[in-house]
Short mmCIF file of C-alpha atoms in Angstrom, two decimals:
data_model
loop_
_atom_site.label_atom_id
_atom_site.label_comp_id
_atom_site.label_asym_id
_atom_site.label_seq_id
_atom_site.Cartn_x
_atom_site.Cartn_y
_atom_site.Cartn_z
CA UNK A 4 0.29 -0.34 -0.03
CA UNK A 5 1.85 3.18 -0.87
CA UNK A 6 -0.05 6.80 0.67
CA UNK A 7 1.02 9.89 -0.73
CA UNK A 8 0.58 12.98 1.83
CA UNK A 9 0.84 16.64 0.95
CA UNK A 10 0.16 19.72 2.95
CA UNK A 11 -1.73 18.75 5.81
CA UNK A 12 -1.49 15.34 5.28
CA UNK A 13 0.68 14.79 8.90
CA UNK A 14 -2.48 15.11 10.40
CA UNK A 15 -4.16 12.97 8.17
CA UNK A 16 -1.71 10.23 8.89
CA UNK A 17 -1.49 10.95 12.65
CA UNK A 18 -5.29 10.01 12.42
CA UNK A 19 -4.85 6.96 9.66
CA UNK A 20 -1.91 4.80 11.14
CA UNK A 21 -3.80 3.86 14.88
CA UNK A 22 -6.83 2.47 12.52
CA UNK A 23 -4.41 -0.25 10.92
CA UNK A 24 -4.64 -3.41 12.35
CA UNK A 25 -2.14 -4.90 13.76
CA UNK A 26 -2.40 -8.34 11.57
CA UNK A 27 -2.80 -5.40 8.50
CA UNK A 28 -1.68 -8.13 5.31
CA UNK A 29 0.80 -5.57 3.82
CA UNK A 30 3.40 -3.43 4.18
CA UNK A 31 2.75 0.59 4.44
CA UNK A 32 4.95 2.79 2.40
CA UNK A 33 4.15 6.34 3.58
CA UNK A 34 5.39 9.68 1.27
CA UNK A 35 5.34 12.35 2.73
CA UNK A 36 6.28 15.33 1.95
CA UNK A 37 8.50 17.46 4.28
CA UNK A 38 11.94 18.96 5.28
CA UNK A 39 14.00 16.23 7.34
CA UNK A 40 14.59 18.30 10.28
CA UNK A 41 10.54 17.26 11.02
CA UNK A 42 10.85 13.78 9.65
CA UNK A 43 11.65 12.48 12.84
CA UNK A 44 8.98 13.63 15.22
CA UNK A 45 6.74 12.94 12.65
CA UNK A 46 7.91 9.20 12.63
CA UNK A 47 7.95 9.06 16.39
CA UNK A 48 4.29 10.39 16.82
CA UNK A 49 3.34 7.60 13.91
CA UNK A 50 5.28 4.89 16.13
CA UNK A 51 3.60 6.25 19.16
CA UNK A 52 0.08 5.60 18.06
CA UNK A 53 -0.02 3.15 15.65
CA UNK A 54 -0.86 -0.70 16.08
CA UNK A 55 2.18 -1.64 13.62
CA UNK A 56 5.70 -1.36 13.61
CA UNK A 57 6.00 2.19 12.23
CA UNK A 58 10.03 3.79 11.25
CA UNK A 59 11.55 5.46 8.48
CA UNK A 60 12.67 3.84 5.84
CA UNK A 61 16.17 2.83 5.21
CA UNK A 62 18.56 1.47 2.61
CA UNK A 63 18.61 -2.47 1.00
CA UNK A 64 15.45 -2.62 3.46
CA UNK A 65 13.10 -5.66 2.92
CA UNK A 66 9.60 -4.22 3.02
CA UNK A 67 6.97 -6.64 5.41
CA UNK A 68 3.09 -7.13 5.90
CA UNK A 69 2.32 -5.09 9.01
CA UNK A 70 4.91 -2.86 9.30
CA UNK A 71 4.59 0.95 7.77
CA UNK A 72 7.98 2.64 6.91
CA UNK A 73 8.01 6.65 6.18
CA UNK A 74 9.60 7.83 3.39
CA UNK A 75 10.43 11.20 3.54
CA UNK A 76 10.22 14.05 0.21
CA UNK A 77 14.11 14.13 -0.36
CA UNK A 78 14.78 10.72 -0.71
CA UNK A 79 14.99 8.94 -3.92
CA UNK A 80 13.54 5.20 -3.60
CA UNK A 81 12.28 2.31 -5.69
CA UNK A 82 11.02 -0.83 -4.65
CA UNK A 83 12.86 -3.88 -6.31
CA UNK A 84 12.76 -7.70 -5.76
CA UNK A 85 14.95 -9.34 -3.67
CA UNK A 86 14.28 -12.89 -4.59
CA UNK A 87 10.53 -13.22 -3.00
CA UNK A 88 11.21 -10.48 -0.99
CA UNK A 89 10.38 -6.91 -1.71
CA UNK A 90 13.44 -4.27 -1.27
CA UNK A 91 13.79 -0.53 -0.71
CA UNK A 92 16.80 0.98 -3.02
CA UNK A 93 18.11 4.12 -2.47
CA UNK A 94 19.89 6.59 -4.72
CA UNK A 95 21.61 10.03 -5.00
CA UNK A 96 19.29 13.20 -6.86
CA UNK A 97 20.98 13.85 -10.35
CA UNK A 98 20.20 17.48 -9.96
CA UNK A 99 17.87 17.33 -13.25
CA UNK A 100 15.03 15.89 -11.33
CA UNK A 101 12.26 18.42 -9.66
CA UNK A 102 10.39 17.31 -6.47
CA UNK A 103 7.67 15.47 -8.39
CA UNK A 104 10.12 12.55 -9.97
CA UNK A 105 10.37 11.62 -6.02
CA UNK A 106 6.80 9.91 -5.59
CA UNK A 107 6.56 9.28 -9.02
CA UNK A 108 9.63 7.24 -9.41
CA UNK A 109 8.61 5.19 -6.35
CA UNK A 110 5.48 4.82 -7.48
CA UNK A 111 6.70 3.47 -10.90
CA UNK A 112 8.34 1.10 -9.55
CA UNK A 113 5.54 -0.05 -7.22
CA UNK A 114 3.95 -0.50 -10.32
CA UNK A 115 7.14 -3.03 -12.11
CA UNK A 116 7.06 -4.85 -9.04
CA UNK A 117 3.97 -5.43 -7.45
CA UNK A 118 1.37 -4.54 -10.36
CA UNK A 119 -2.50 -5.49 -9.71
CA UNK A 120 -1.40 -6.15 -5.69
CA UNK A 121 -0.65 -2.81 -4.89
CA UNK A 122 -2.94 -0.04 -3.93
CA UNK A 123 -2.66 3.50 -3.67
CA UNK A 124 -3.88 6.01 -1.87
CA UNK A 125 -3.51 9.92 -2.59
CA UNK A 126 -4.08 12.24 0.34
CA UNK A 127 -5.75 15.73 -0.49
CA UNK A 128 -3.15 18.36 -1.04
CA UNK A 129 -0.45 15.41 -2.62
CA UNK A 130 -0.23 18.14 -5.66
CA UNK A 131 -0.34 16.04 -9.26
CA UNK A 132 3.26 16.20 -9.35
CA UNK A 133 2.78 12.37 -8.84
CA UNK A 134 0.25 12.11 -11.43
CA UNK A 135 3.05 10.13 -13.77
CA UNK A 136 3.57 7.67 -11.23
CA UNK A 137 0.10 7.18 -9.87
CA UNK A 138 -0.77 6.37 -14.04
CA UNK A 139 1.58 3.51 -13.64
CA UNK A 140 0.21 1.99 -11.27
CA UNK A 141 -3.13 2.48 -12.34
CA UNK A 142 -2.12 1.04 -15.89
CA UNK A 143 -0.31 -1.80 -13.97
CA UNK A 144 -4.26 -2.78 -12.22
CA UNK A 145 -3.38 -1.20 -9.15
CA UNK A 146 -6.93 0.10 -7.31
CA UNK A 147 -6.20 3.78 -6.60
CA UNK A 148 -7.73 5.30 -3.69
CA UNK A 149 -8.39 9.11 -3.00
CA UNK A 150 -8.83 11.19 -0.05
CA UNK A 151 -12.05 13.18 -0.42
CA UNK A 152 -11.35 16.57 -0.58
CA UNK A 153 -12.43 19.11 2.44
CA UNK A 154 -12.07 22.40 0.29
CA UNK A 155 -11.79 23.86 -2.99
CA UNK A 156 -8.04 23.88 -3.21
CA UNK A 157 -7.79 20.83 -2.36
CA UNK A 158 -10.74 19.54 -5.28
CA UNK A 159 -8.94 21.37 -7.54
CA UNK A 160 -5.40 19.47 -6.86
CA UNK A 161 -7.84 15.87 -6.59
CA UNK A 162 -8.94 16.96 -10.60
CA UNK A 163 -5.96 16.13 -12.70
CA UNK A 164 -6.39 12.62 -11.20
CA UNK A 165 -10.25 12.40 -11.97
CA UNK A 166 -9.88 13.70 -15.84
CA UNK A 167 -7.16 11.21 -16.67
CA UNK A 168 -9.22 8.90 -14.62
CA UNK A 169 -6.88 7.02 -12.26
CA UNK A 170 -9.06 7.15 -9.29
CA UNK A 171 -11.40 4.61 -8.87
CA UNK A 172 -12.71 5.51 -5.59
CA UNK A 173 -13.03 8.71 -3.64
CA UNK A 174 -13.66 8.45 -0.33
CA UNK A 175 -13.95 10.21 3.12
CA UNK A 176 -10.63 10.61 5.27
CA UNK A 177 -12.47 8.23 8.36
CA UNK A 178 -13.27 6.00 5.70
CA UNK A 179 -9.99 5.19 4.25
CA UNK A 180 -8.97 2.18 6.30
CA UNK A 181 -11.88 0.69 6.33
CA UNK A 182 -12.02 0.78 2.35
CA UNK A 183 -8.41 -0.39 2.52
CA UNK A 184 -9.03 -3.46 4.47
CA UNK A 185 -12.04 -4.31 2.16
CA UNK A 186 -9.61 -4.17 -0.69
CA UNK A 187 -7.34 -6.58 1.12
CA UNK A 188 -10.08 -9.17 2.18
CA UNK A 189 -10.02 -8.19 6.24
CA UNK A 190 -13.29 -9.05 7.86
CA UNK A 191 -14.14 -4.78 9.10
#
């Protein structure tokens, strides 16, 4: 499960993570655009409230079900196969890439590695910088959810995703976890 947040999303993550059941059958990759100086505190707050382990993603880490990994905005990371496992691969920014390429590269790799087994969640304010990445996931059969925007700006940000028909379902923030667990076949 890939969840991308933008402005205002840290609060949404703090509300979502405690709802994830302990026996969650998928890993969660959380992409949040924020300065690394705030990241440690953000991860600590998520850890304190979640029922599943939450940690900052590290290079070559094996992504396991029932864990959440936080990827901070300036980390260039992708997923790759390591035998039967999925592993995180970090690399340096090459100087030609702009901000939106960070989540795009991750989503494109998730599309290649996980295909229709992946689920993408676009939180309000995530921005259209990752439209191509979400499209890549959708093209490989991934389920794509979006948080129902509560503001005009949020609706404007979601419009490109809707126009390109990459969103399967728009759900209120308080229903995201229930929608995920249903999609994963977990009794709610």
